mmCIF file of C-alpha atoms in Angstrom:
data_model
loop_
_atom_site.group_PDB
_atom_site.id
_atom_site.type_symbol
_atom_site.label_atom_id
_atom_site.label_comp_id
_atom_site.label_asym_id
_atom_site.label_seq_id
_atom_site.Cartn_x
_atom_site.Cartn_y
_atom_site.Cartn_z
ATOM 1 C CA MET L 12 167.755 114.463 17.249
ATOM 2 C CA GLY L 13 164.039 115.779 15.871
ATOM 3 C CA VAL L 14 161.976 114.209 18.390
ATOM 4 C CA ASP L 15 164.451 115.429 21.572
ATOM 5 C CA ILE L 16 164.572 119.344 19.778
ATOM 6 C CA GLN L 17 159.881 118.430 19.178
ATOM 7 C CA GLY L 18 160.281 117.208 22.926
ATOM 8 C CA LYS L 19 162.210 119.925 24.187
ATOM 9 C CA LEU L 20 159.708 122.597 22.502
ATOM 10 C CA ARG L 21 156.297 120.878 24.058
ATOM 11 C CA LEU L 22 157.233 120.967 27.725
ATOM 12 C CA ALA L 23 158.674 125.154 26.711
ATOM 13 C CA LEU L 24 155.411 125.553 25.186
ATOM 14 C CA GLY L 25 153.214 123.514 28.400
ATOM 15 C CA SER L 26 155.790 125.190 30.993
ATOM 16 C CA MET L 27 154.553 129.275 29.717
ATOM 17 C CA LYS L 28 151.006 127.779 30.112
ATOM 18 C CA ASP L 29 151.051 126.697 32.788
ATOM 19 C CA HIS L 30 152.275 130.175 33.951
ATOM 20 C CA ALA L 31 149.923 133.039 31.947
ATOM 21 C CA SER L 32 146.678 129.859 33.365
ATOM 22 C CA ILE L 33 148.618 130.313 37.246
ATOM 23 C CA GLY L 34 148.669 134.195 36.690
ATOM 24 C CA LYS L 35 144.680 134.447 35.015
ATOM 25 C CA ALA L 36 144.214 132.740 38.295
ATOM 26 C CA MET L 37 145.872 134.911 40.494
ATOM 27 C CA MET L 38 144.807 137.714 39.501
ATOM 28 C CA TYR L 39 141.171 136.751 40.025
ATOM 29 C CA HIS L 40 140.865 135.261 43.313
ATOM 30 C CA HIS L 41 138.749 137.595 44.243
ATOM 31 C CA GLN L 42 136.255 136.509 41.515
ATOM 32 C CA HIS L 43 136.056 132.985 42.821
ATOM 33 C CA ASP L 44 135.380 134.067 46.391
ATOM 34 C CA GLY L 45 139.292 132.629 47.873
ATOM 35 C CA PHE L 46 139.204 129.205 45.758
ATOM 36 C CA SER L 47 141.927 130.395 43.872
ATOM 37 C CA SER L 48 144.119 128.904 45.105
ATOM 38 C CA ILE L 49 142.059 125.175 44.500
ATOM 39 C CA GLU L 50 142.735 125.844 40.731
ATOM 40 C CA ILE L 51 146.067 126.817 40.955
ATOM 41 C CA ALA L 52 147.169 123.637 43.557
ATOM 42 C CA VAL L 53 145.446 121.673 40.197
ATOM 43 C CA LEU L 54 147.561 123.608 37.700
ATOM 44 C CA ARG L 55 150.839 122.868 39.050
ATOM 45 C CA ALA L 56 149.279 119.195 39.823
ATOM 46 C CA THR L 57 148.590 118.704 36.559
ATOM 47 C CA GLY L 58 151.693 120.548 34.413
ATOM 48 C CA HIS L 59 153.316 119.549 31.209
ATOM 49 C CA ASP L 60 156.275 118.064 32.306
ATOM 50 C CA ASN L 61 157.792 114.746 31.980
ATOM 51 C CA GLY L 62 157.156 113.453 35.803
ATOM 52 C CA THR L 63 154.150 111.813 37.972
ATOM 53 C CA ILE L 64 152.429 114.639 39.722
ATOM 54 C CA ASP L 65 153.564 114.828 43.437
ATOM 55 C CA ASP L 66 151.938 113.858 45.855
ATOM 56 C CA LYS L 67 152.214 117.287 48.320
ATOM 57 C CA TYR L 68 149.616 119.549 45.412
ATOM 58 C CA MET L 69 147.185 115.999 46.243
ATOM 59 C CA HIS L 70 147.907 116.598 49.454
ATOM 60 C CA GLU L 71 147.668 120.624 48.971
ATOM 61 C CA ILE L 72 144.138 120.472 47.167
ATOM 62 C CA LEU L 73 142.290 117.717 49.916
ATOM 63 C CA PHE L 74 143.335 120.497 51.981
ATOM 64 C CA LEU L 75 141.567 123.728 51.276
ATOM 65 C CA VAL L 76 138.960 121.536 49.659
ATOM 66 C CA SER L 77 137.885 120.505 53.975
ATOM 67 C CA HIS L 78 137.892 124.211 54.773
ATOM 68 C CA SER L 79 136.567 125.752 52.048
ATOM 69 C CA GLN L 80 132.358 125.063 51.911
ATOM 70 C CA GLY L 81 131.123 123.869 48.498
ATOM 71 C CA SER L 82 134.510 124.188 47.379
ATOM 72 C CA ILE L 83 134.132 120.320 45.160
ATOM 73 C CA PRO L 84 131.757 121.457 42.663
ATOM 74 C CA PHE L 85 134.415 124.523 41.677
ATOM 75 C CA LEU L 86 137.377 121.824 41.379
ATOM 76 C CA ALA L 87 135.491 119.806 39.198
ATOM 77 C CA GLU L 88 134.638 121.891 37.303
ATOM 78 C CA ARG L 89 138.334 122.867 36.760
ATOM 79 C CA ILE L 90 139.634 119.255 36.926
ATOM 80 C CA SER L 91 137.285 119.557 34.362
ATOM 81 C CA ARG L 92 137.996 122.467 32.380
ATOM 82 C CA ARG L 93 141.688 121.329 32.239
ATOM 83 C CA LEU L 94 141.084 117.926 31.115
ATOM 84 C CA CYS L 95 138.624 119.016 28.210
ATOM 85 C CA LYS L 96 141.014 122.504 27.467
ATOM 86 C CA THR L 97 144.252 121.112 27.047
ATOM 87 C CA LYS L 98 146.174 119.396 23.686
ATOM 88 C CA ASP L 99 148.867 117.314 25.321
ATOM 89 C CA HIS L 100 148.065 114.198 26.246
ATOM 90 C CA LEU L 101 150.484 113.289 28.927
ATOM 91 C CA VAL L 102 148.328 116.189 30.703
ATOM 92 C CA ALA L 103 144.904 114.810 30.067
ATOM 93 C CA LEU L 104 146.386 110.995 31.499
ATOM 94 C CA LYS L 105 147.704 113.537 34.359
ATOM 95 C CA VAL L 106 144.535 114.673 35.082
ATOM 96 C CA LEU L 107 142.893 111.604 35.094
ATOM 97 C CA VAL L 108 145.780 110.122 37.716
ATOM 98 C CA LEU L 109 144.818 113.197 39.631
ATOM 99 C CA ILE L 110 141.127 112.142 39.852
ATOM 100 C CA HIS L 111 142.064 108.875 40.915
ATOM 101 C CA ARG L 112 143.813 109.948 43.220
ATOM 102 C CA LEU L 113 141.745 112.508 44.600
ATOM 103 C CA LEU L 114 139.116 109.425 45.118
ATOM 104 C CA ARG L 115 140.988 107.332 46.321
ATOM 105 C CA GLY L 116 143.443 109.580 49.070
ATOM 106 C CA GLY L 117 140.256 111.943 50.272
ATOM 107 C CA ASN L 118 137.954 110.365 53.216
ATOM 108 C CA ARG L 119 134.118 109.507 52.514
ATOM 109 C CA SER L 120 132.180 112.296 53.058
ATOM 110 C CA PHE L 121 135.071 113.755 50.236
ATOM 111 C CA GLU L 122 134.758 111.025 47.801
ATOM 112 C CA GLN L 123 131.063 110.579 47.755
ATOM 113 C CA GLU L 124 131.035 115.011 47.096
ATOM 114 C CA LEU L 125 133.328 114.073 44.218
ATOM 115 C CA CYS L 126 130.848 111.163 43.027
ATOM 116 C CA LYS L 127 128.183 113.518 43.103
ATOM 117 C CA ALA L 128 129.505 116.227 41.256
ATOM 118 C CA HIS L 129 129.909 113.796 38.496
ATOM 119 C CA VAL L 130 126.827 112.124 38.383
ATOM 120 C CA SER L 131 125.597 116.336 38.258
ATOM 121 C CA GLY L 132 127.705 117.516 35.742
ATOM 122 C CA HIS L 133 130.151 119.101 37.127
ATOM 123 C CA LEU L 134 133.411 116.008 36.668
ATOM 124 C CA GLN L 135 133.071 114.847 33.183
ATOM 125 C CA ILE L 136 135.860 112.821 32.311
ATOM 126 C CA SER L 137 135.239 112.041 28.934
ATOM 127 C CA THR L 138 138.345 112.483 26.660
ATOM 128 C CA THR L 139 136.847 112.119 22.995
ATOM 129 C CA ARG L 140 135.790 114.843 22.580
ATOM 130 C CA CYS L 141 139.355 116.204 23.132
ATOM 131 C CA PHE L 142 141.463 113.470 22.006
ATOM 132 C CA THR L 143 140.214 111.615 18.636
ATOM 133 C CA LYS L 144 141.110 107.571 18.075
ATOM 134 C CA ASN L 145 143.744 106.916 16.500
ATOM 135 C CA SER L 146 146.487 104.042 15.861
ATOM 136 C CA ASP L 147 148.684 106.216 18.632
ATOM 137 C CA PRO L 148 149.122 103.492 21.718
ATOM 138 C CA SER L 149 148.850 106.928 24.434
ATOM 139 C CA ILE L 150 146.096 107.885 23.636
ATOM 140 C CA GLY L 151 144.697 104.616 23.547
ATOM 141 C CA PHE L 152 145.352 103.685 27.191
ATOM 142 C CA LEU L 153 144.433 107.251 27.576
ATOM 143 C CA HIS L 154 140.761 106.490 25.986
ATOM 144 C CA LYS L 155 140.611 103.660 29.105
ATOM 145 C CA TYR L 156 141.344 105.136 31.438
ATOM 146 C CA ALA L 157 138.281 107.973 30.849
ATOM 147 C CA SER L 158 136.179 104.902 30.836
ATOM 148 C CA TYR L 159 137.074 103.642 33.864
ATOM 149 C CA LEU L 160 137.273 105.656 35.808
ATOM 150 C CA GLU L 161 134.063 106.803 34.152
ATOM 151 C CA GLU L 162 132.328 103.296 35.874
ATOM 152 C CA ARG L 163 134.849 104.025 38.994
ATOM 153 C CA MET L 164 132.224 106.163 39.589
ATOM 154 C CA SER L 165 129.281 104.751 40.693
ATOM 155 C CA TRP L 166 131.714 102.564 43.422
ATOM 156 C CA LEU L 167 133.535 103.599 46.797
ATOM 157 C CA ILE L 168 135.672 102.761 49.449
ATOM 158 C CA ASN L 169 134.084 100.997 52.573
ATOM 159 C CA GLN L 170 135.760 101.339 55.949
ATOM 160 C CA ALA L 171 137.798 97.916 54.866
ATOM 161 C CA GLY L 172 138.759 100.155 52.438
ATOM 162 C CA LYS L 173 137.868 97.468 49.565
ATOM 163 C CA LEU L 174 135.773 98.691 47.191
ATOM 164 C CA GLU L 175 131.579 98.068 46.632
ATOM 165 C CA PRO L 176 129.109 99.299 44.275
ATOM 166 C CA LEU L 177 127.092 101.689 44.578
ATOM 167 C CA MET L 178 123.122 100.356 44.794
ATOM 168 C CA SER L 179 120.073 101.979 43.846
ATOM 169 C CA LYS L 180 118.042 103.424 46.007
ATOM 170 C CA GLY L 181 119.163 103.624 48.896
ATOM 171 C CA LEU L 182 120.169 100.383 49.707
ATOM 172 C CA GLY L 183 124.523 99.434 51.305
ATOM 173 C CA PHE L 184 126.511 96.564 50.554
ATOM 174 C CA ARG L 185 126.077 93.399 52.329
ATOM 175 C CA SER L 186 128.328 90.465 52.637
ATOM 176 C CA TYR L 187 127.753 87.518 50.764
ATOM 177 C CA ASP L 188 127.959 85.728 54.085
ATOM 178 C CA GLU L 189 124.748 86.699 54.044
ATOM 179 C CA ASN L 190 123.518 84.551 51.606
ATOM 180 C CA SER L 191 121.325 87.205 49.721
ATOM 181 C CA ILE L 192 120.121 86.099 46.561
ATOM 182 C CA ASP L 193 119.458 89.705 46.255
ATOM 183 C CA MET L 194 122.203 90.794 46.477
ATOM 184 C CA VAL L 195 124.034 87.888 44.466
ATOM 185 C CA PHE L 196 122.062 88.935 41.203
ATOM 186 C CA ARG L 197 122.687 92.836 41.675
ATOM 187 C CA THR L 198 126.206 93.070 42.303
ATOM 188 C CA LEU L 199 128.013 89.999 40.390
ATOM 189 C CA PRO L 200 126.916 91.950 37.369
ATOM 190 C CA LYS L 201 127.923 95.203 38.792
ATOM 191 C CA TYR L 202 131.274 93.751 39.734
ATOM 192 C CA GLN L 203 131.400 91.951 36.130
ATOM 193 C CA VAL L 204 130.796 94.794 34.733
ATOM 194 C CA LEU L 205 134.375 96.455 36.261
ATOM 195 C CA ILE L 206 136.685 93.970 35.806
ATOM 196 C CA ASP L 207 135.243 94.364 31.805
ATOM 197 C CA LYS L 208 137.037 97.752 32.165
ATOM 198 C CA VAL L 209 139.999 96.317 33.542
ATOM 199 C CA LEU L 210 139.379 93.365 30.601
ATOM 200 C CA GLU L 211 140.516 96.495 27.623
ATOM 201 C CA PHE L 212 143.979 97.266 28.910
ATOM 202 C CA SER L 213 146.641 95.861 27.315
ATOM 203 C CA PRO L 214 150.330 95.622 28.639
ATOM 204 C CA HIS L 215 151.262 96.763 25.685
ATOM 205 C CA ASP L 216 149.783 100.307 25.390
ATOM 206 C CA VAL L 217 151.732 100.819 28.683
ATOM 207 C CA LEU L 218 155.212 99.775 27.127
ATOM 208 C CA LEU L 219 154.494 101.322 24.388
ATOM 209 C CA SER L 220 153.499 104.766 26.004
ATOM 210 C CA ASP L 221 157.532 105.085 27.595
ATOM 211 C CA HIS L 222 156.759 107.067 30.180
ATOM 212 C CA SER L 223 156.598 106.511 33.490
ATOM 213 C CA LEU L 224 152.778 107.657 34.463
ATOM 214 C CA ALA L 225 150.796 105.153 32.278
ATOM 215 C CA GLN L 226 152.853 103.114 34.951
ATOM 216 C CA VAL L 227 151.656 104.952 37.591
ATOM 217 C CA ALA L 228 148.156 104.542 35.889
ATOM 218 C CA MET L 229 148.497 101.036 35.640
ATOM 219 C CA SER L 230 149.597 100.228 38.487
ATOM 220 C CA ASN L 231 146.650 101.567 40.605
ATOM 221 C CA ILE L 232 143.847 99.795 38.529
ATOM 222 C CA LEU L 233 145.138 96.255 39.010
ATOM 223 C CA ARG L 234 145.358 97.169 42.909
ATOM 224 C CA GLU L 235 141.522 97.875 42.564
ATOM 225 C CA SER L 236 141.163 94.826 40.550
ATOM 226 C CA PHE L 237 142.543 92.813 43.082
ATOM 227 C CA GLN L 238 140.186 93.947 45.685
ATOM 228 C CA VAL L 239 137.514 93.618 43.265
ATOM 229 C CA TYR L 240 138.153 89.982 42.175
ATOM 230 C CA MET L 241 138.349 89.025 46.113
ATOM 231 C CA THR L 242 135.061 89.769 46.145
ATOM 232 C CA PHE L 243 133.473 89.087 43.173
ATOM 233 C CA SER L 244 135.094 85.590 43.181
ATOM 234 C CA GLU L 245 133.083 84.960 47.145
ATOM 235 C CA GLY L 246 130.124 85.940 44.978
ATOM 236 C CA ILE L 247 130.515 83.142 42.839
ATOM 237 C CA ALA L 248 131.208 80.969 45.337
ATOM 238 C CA ALA L 249 127.771 81.860 46.951
ATOM 239 C CA LEU L 250 126.015 82.103 43.558
ATOM 240 C CA ILE L 251 127.315 78.733 43.130
ATOM 241 C CA ASN L 252 126.354 76.490 46.909
ATOM 242 C CA MET L 253 121.936 78.581 46.571
ATOM 243 C CA PHE L 254 122.145 77.017 42.557
ATOM 244 C CA PHE L 255 120.220 73.836 43.363
ATOM 245 C CA ASP L 256 117.755 76.391 45.395
ATOM 246 C CA LEU L 257 117.114 78.701 42.746
ATOM 247 C CA ASN L 258 113.820 78.830 40.106
ATOM 248 C CA SER L 259 114.060 78.561 36.712
ATOM 249 C CA SER L 260 114.007 81.316 36.043
ATOM 250 C CA ALA L 261 116.619 82.845 38.539
ATOM 251 C CA LYS L 262 118.886 79.282 37.166
ATOM 252 C CA GLY L 263 118.911 81.006 33.698
ATOM 253 C CA LEU L 264 120.197 84.157 35.085
ATOM 254 C CA ALA L 265 123.335 82.488 37.613
ATOM 255 C CA CYS L 266 124.128 80.536 34.244
ATOM 256 C CA GLU L 267 124.876 83.611 33.092
ATOM 257 C CA ILE L 268 126.591 84.952 35.212
ATOM 258 C CA LEU L 269 128.786 82.194 35.035
ATOM 259 C CA LYS L 270 129.547 81.852 31.960
ATOM 260 C CA LYS L 271 130.841 85.254 31.672
ATOM 261 C CA ALA L 272 132.787 84.873 34.856
ATOM 262 C CA SER L 273 134.732 81.910 33.036
ATOM 263 C CA LEU L 274 135.318 84.025 31.034
ATOM 264 C CA GLN L 275 136.817 86.730 32.637
ATOM 265 C CA SER L 276 138.818 84.475 35.070
ATOM 266 C CA GLN L 277 140.972 83.117 31.703
ATOM 267 C CA LYS L 278 141.427 86.249 30.014
ATOM 268 C CA LEU L 279 141.781 88.193 33.775
ATOM 269 C CA HIS L 280 144.451 85.179 34.911
ATOM 270 C CA ASP L 281 146.210 86.539 30.933
ATOM 271 C CA LEU L 282 146.253 89.289 31.704
ATOM 272 C CA TYR L 283 147.889 89.413 34.832
ATOM 273 C CA GLU L 284 150.239 87.454 33.563
ATOM 274 C CA SER L 285 151.390 89.778 31.701
ATOM 275 C CA CYS L 286 151.009 92.699 33.584
ATOM 276 C CA LYS L 287 153.892 90.729 36.404
ATOM 277 C CA GLN L 288 156.030 91.415 32.957
ATOM 278 C CA VAL L 289 155.263 94.725 31.820
ATOM 279 C CA VAL L 290 154.387 96.770 35.386
ATOM 280 C CA GLU L 291 157.554 97.851 37.350
ATOM 281 C CA ASN L 292 155.494 97.499 40.863
ATOM 282 C CA LYS L 293 157.114 94.976 43.209
ATOM 283 C CA ASN L 294 155.138 96.393 44.741
ATOM 284 C CA LEU L 295 152.133 94.964 43.947
ATOM 285 C CA GLU L 296 150.415 91.424 45.110
ATOM 286 C CA TYR L 297 148.943 89.697 42.060
ATOM 287 C CA PRO L 298 146.470 87.224 43.082
ATOM 288 C CA PHE L 299 145.910 83.406 42.642
ATOM 289 C CA VAL L 300 142.871 83.416 40.260
ATOM 290 C CA LYS L 301 141.594 80.416 40.061
ATOM 291 C CA ILE L 302 140.177 79.917 36.720
ATOM 292 C CA ILE L 303 136.043 78.721 36.392
ATOM 293 C CA SER L 304 136.185 75.532 33.958
ATOM 294 C CA MET L 305 133.303 76.091 31.558
ATOM 295 C CA SER L 306 132.324 72.803 31.100
ATOM 296 C CA HIS L 307 131.603 72.379 34.352
ATOM 297 C CA ILE L 308 128.697 75.638 33.770
ATOM 298 C CA VAL L 309 127.393 73.873 30.933
ATOM 299 C CA ALA L 310 127.418 70.623 33.585
ATOM 300 C CA LEU L 311 125.452 73.342 36.491
ATOM 301 C CA ASP L 312 122.773 73.697 32.982
ATOM 302 C CA GLN L 313 122.205 70.639 31.565
ATOM 303 C CA PHE L 314 121.891 69.665 35.690
ATOM 304 C CA GLY L 315 119.139 72.591 35.911
ATOM 305 C CA CYS L 316 117.413 72.051 33.102
ATOM 306 C CA GLN L 317 116.542 68.716 34.427
ATOM 307 C CA GLN L 318 115.018 69.712 37.164
ATOM 308 C CA ASN L 319 112.724 72.090 35.467
ATOM 309 C CA GLN L 320 111.917 69.231 33.337
ATOM 310 C CA ILE L 321 110.986 67.072 36.173
ATOM 311 C CA ALA L 322 109.112 69.831 38.397
ATOM 312 C CA SER L 323 107.862 70.619 35.529
ATOM 313 C CA SER L 324 106.082 66.794 34.642
ATOM 314 C CA HIS L 325 105.061 67.080 38.584
ATOM 315 C CA VAL L 326 102.700 69.627 38.095
ATOM 316 C CA ALA L 327 100.926 68.762 35.191
ATOM 317 C CA LEU L 328 100.576 65.652 36.722
ATOM 318 C CA SER L 329 99.665 67.660 40.290
ATOM 319 C CA SER L 330 97.320 70.126 38.121
ATOM 320 C CA ASN L 331 95.479 67.188 35.851
ATOM 321 C CA PHE L 332 95.395 65.136 39.171
ATOM 322 C CA LYS L 333 93.697 68.272 40.333
ATOM 323 C CA ARG L 334 91.463 68.448 37.944
ATOM 324 C CA SER L 335 91.132 64.698 37.468
ATOM 325 C CA THR L 336 89.399 65.513 41.388
ATOM 326 C CA GLU L 337 87.593 67.747 40.415
ATOM 327 C CA ILE L 338 85.407 66.635 37.700
ATOM 328 C CA GLU L 339 84.601 63.574 39.857
ATOM 329 C CA PHE L 340 83.316 66.010 42.901
ATOM 330 C CA GLU L 341 81.234 67.705 40.562
ATOM 331 C CA VAL L 342 80.092 65.085 39.146
ATOM 332 C CA ALA L 343 78.786 63.689 42.923
ATOM 333 C CA ALA L 344 77.603 66.930 43.393
ATOM 334 C CA LYS L 345 75.554 67.175 40.491
ATOM 335 C CA GLU L 346 74.040 63.306 41.077
ATOM 336 C CA SER L 347 73.975 63.983 45.018
ATOM 337 C CA LYS L 348 72.059 67.316 43.977
ATOM 338 C CA LYS L 349 69.552 65.362 41.711
ATOM 339 C CA LYS L 350 69.278 62.284 44.606
ATOM 340 C CA GLU L 351 68.114 65.497 46.619
ATOM 341 C CA GLU L 352 65.886 67.466 44.548
ATOM 342 C CA LYS L 353 64.168 63.630 44.106
ATOM 343 C CA ILE L 354 64.295 63.142 47.674
ATOM 344 C CA ASP L 355 62.387 66.186 47.909
ATOM 345 C CA ILE L 356 59.991 66.164 45.552
ATOM 346 C CA ASN L 357 58.645 62.358 47.012
ATOM 347 C CA LEU L 358 59.265 64.067 51.010
ATOM 348 C CA SER L 359 58.017 67.548 50.283
ATOM 349 C CA PRO L 360 55.335 68.348 52.645
ATOM 350 C CA THR L 361 53.277 69.551 50.641
ATOM 351 C CA PRO L 362 48.873 71.491 51.779
ATOM 352 C CA THR L 363 47.722 68.033 50.486
ATOM 353 C CA LEU L 364 49.684 65.959 52.499
ATOM 354 C CA PHE L 365 46.661 64.833 55.029
ATOM 355 C CA SER L 366 44.010 65.436 52.659
ATOM 356 C CA TRP L 367 44.843 61.732 51.051
ATOM 357 C CA THR L 368 43.080 58.999 51.666
ATOM 358 C CA LEU L 369 45.109 57.064 54.693
ATOM 359 C CA GLU L 370 45.955 53.256 54.609
ATOM 360 C CA THR L 371 45.972 51.073 58.511
ATOM 361 C CA LYS L 372 47.740 48.165 57.802
ATOM 362 C CA ILE L 373 47.553 45.745 60.232
ATOM 363 C CA SER L 374 51.280 45.493 62.615
ATOM 364 C CA LYS L 375 51.780 41.162 63.041
ATOM 365 C CA VAL L 376 53.203 42.238 66.382
ATOM 366 C CA TRP L 377 49.962 42.108 68.657
ATOM 367 C CA VAL L 378 49.766 43.821 71.134
ATOM 368 C CA VAL L 379 48.339 42.215 74.646
ATOM 369 C CA PHE L 380 47.385 43.641 77.326
ATOM 370 C CA GLU L 381 47.087 42.203 81.405
ATOM 371 C CA ASP L 382 44.240 41.265 81.555
ATOM 372 C CA GLU L 383 44.085 38.898 78.613
ATOM 373 C CA VAL L 384 45.075 35.132 78.118
ATOM 374 C CA VAL L 385 48.189 35.139 76.964
ATOM 375 C CA PRO L 386 48.294 32.212 73.963
ATOM 376 C CA ASN L 387 50.687 29.580 74.487
ATOM 377 C CA GLU L 388 54.728 30.432 73.406
ATOM 378 C CA SER L 389 54.875 27.048 72.337
ATOM 379 C CA GLN L 390 52.084 28.394 69.253
ATOM 380 C CA VAL L 391 52.754 30.340 66.534
ATOM 381 C CA LEU L 392 49.972 33.000 65.328
ATOM 382 C CA PRO L 393 49.259 32.843 61.747
ATOM 383 C CA ALA L 394 50.177 35.000 59.478
ATOM 384 C CA PRO L 395 47.221 36.650 57.548
ATOM 385 C CA GLN L 396 47.233 35.914 54.134
ATOM 386 C CA LYS L 397 45.820 39.018 52.167
ATOM 387 C CA LEU L 398 45.455 41.707 54.105
ATOM 388 C CA GLY L 399 42.731 42.606 51.669
ATOM 389 C CA ASP L 400 40.235 39.504 52.524
ATOM 390 C CA VAL L 401 37.667 39.780 55.489
ATOM 391 C CA ASP L 402 36.890 36.365 55.999
ATOM 392 C CA VAL L 403 41.295 36.056 57.268
ATOM 393 C CA VAL L 404 40.677 38.389 59.287
ATOM 394 C CA SER L 405 37.334 37.126 60.625
ATOM 395 C CA ASP L 406 38.580 33.397 61.367
ATOM 396 C CA ILE L 407 41.595 36.041 63.282
ATOM 397 C CA GLU L 408 39.335 37.642 65.142
ATOM 398 C CA SER L 409 36.620 34.332 66.333
ATOM 399 C CA GLU L 410 39.995 32.185 67.135
ATOM 400 C CA TYR L 411 42.725 34.516 69.558
ATOM 401 C CA GLY L 412 39.877 37.264 70.186
ATOM 402 C CA ARG L 413 39.537 41.332 68.583
ATOM 403 C CA PRO L 414 42.514 43.269 69.753
ATOM 404 C CA SER L 415 41.418 46.600 71.281
ATOM 405 C CA VAL L 416 44.027 49.034 70.497
ATOM 406 C CA PHE L 417 45.894 50.848 67.318
ATOM 407 C CA LEU L 418 48.120 52.836 66.566
ATOM 408 C CA ASN L 419 47.937 55.044 63.690
ATOM 409 C CA PRO L 420 51.004 56.388 62.730
ATOM 410 C CA PHE L 421 48.778 59.276 61.246
ATOM 411 C CA SER L 422 47.485 60.407 63.957
ATOM 412 C CA SER L 423 49.067 61.476 67.829
ATOM 413 C CA SER L 424 45.595 60.029 69.204
ATOM 414 C CA ILE L 425 44.981 56.139 69.234
ATOM 415 C CA ASP L 426 42.419 54.778 66.980
ATOM 416 C CA THR L 427 40.188 52.238 69.158
ATOM 417 C CA THR L 428 38.766 50.835 66.268
ATOM 418 C CA MET L 429 40.010 49.539 62.464
ATOM 419 C CA SER L 430 39.286 51.158 58.808
ATOM 420 C CA SER L 431 37.578 49.868 56.936
ATOM 421 C CA LYS L 432 39.991 49.340 54.314
ATOM 422 C CA VAL L 433 42.342 47.830 55.633
#
């Protein structure tokens, strides 16, 4: 009975506060440059009553913002003020649900502007300053929901109606079908962060909070997690397909992503099975979660290490072969250089080359002229025994006659006399 009295007092005091806040907003209508209608709609949507947010208030806010230029920063400030000033966890939960629904209900331009307002600090979502952590399941669920929306602010809904992460440097999301290694390694960790935020929720928190608004919030979270998981599973499949084409460092990073995905897939499967029994929303279409076996990931990791070792050994062998080849070329080059230097010393021309005493050698082939008698072909010419012996030369002259012409290899003219020094 005491609980009912406390609840009625809370509703009565909350209603009085709502009326006072709305009246104050109407009084400062001119100071807000006509934006007071937006503030009044926010106050009415996040009242102290036990009901959920009426759709008409959300549509009214979107209509007013779309027809008032520069009103989104004002809307973000009013929402943040409402969240920070309230001491009622139910009102705070309504504010968070309103933010979530505005993100999903507005057009792409409104969604981007609201995300920018969060980045600039106009939209504050944190609840840690307003509500201290305690054992109350409602407060615990509130903190988890705020943490999820903090991460959710860095995501947008694409034209296909699916969530995609905002990438740095203006890069948009690209399909995994493009087999882009860069996009896979940049987006998969982002998906895993959001999945971790989803896994922080416990169905028991929703059950113990015993309020329909928690059911609505959990339904929105689950609906988005379904979309995120489907795209995430496509990315994991693409990563496995390109695994054997990665280098050693990329394989290590891929194994870390896959190991975390293995744990997440098991936890996500268990969460969905529990939510089927707790969340009272029959319109939710739970996906089939493929549990990634850790043994398969370990096998991939070991095979990747073996490939890296083989590749390293090949690199070592090729480097050793290259080094030995370089050494052989260096030795051959040095020997060739020595030979060239020796040849240069022996054959290089000097100014005294033609001042040496030249010796003329007698050729073994005689120069025969037409006016001389050709000896018998069967007759063998005797070879000189001693080139330096004058008697041998005289004998040859007396028998065959003296040749009249000798060629001097060091002179362009014809030497008609025999050198005295043979």
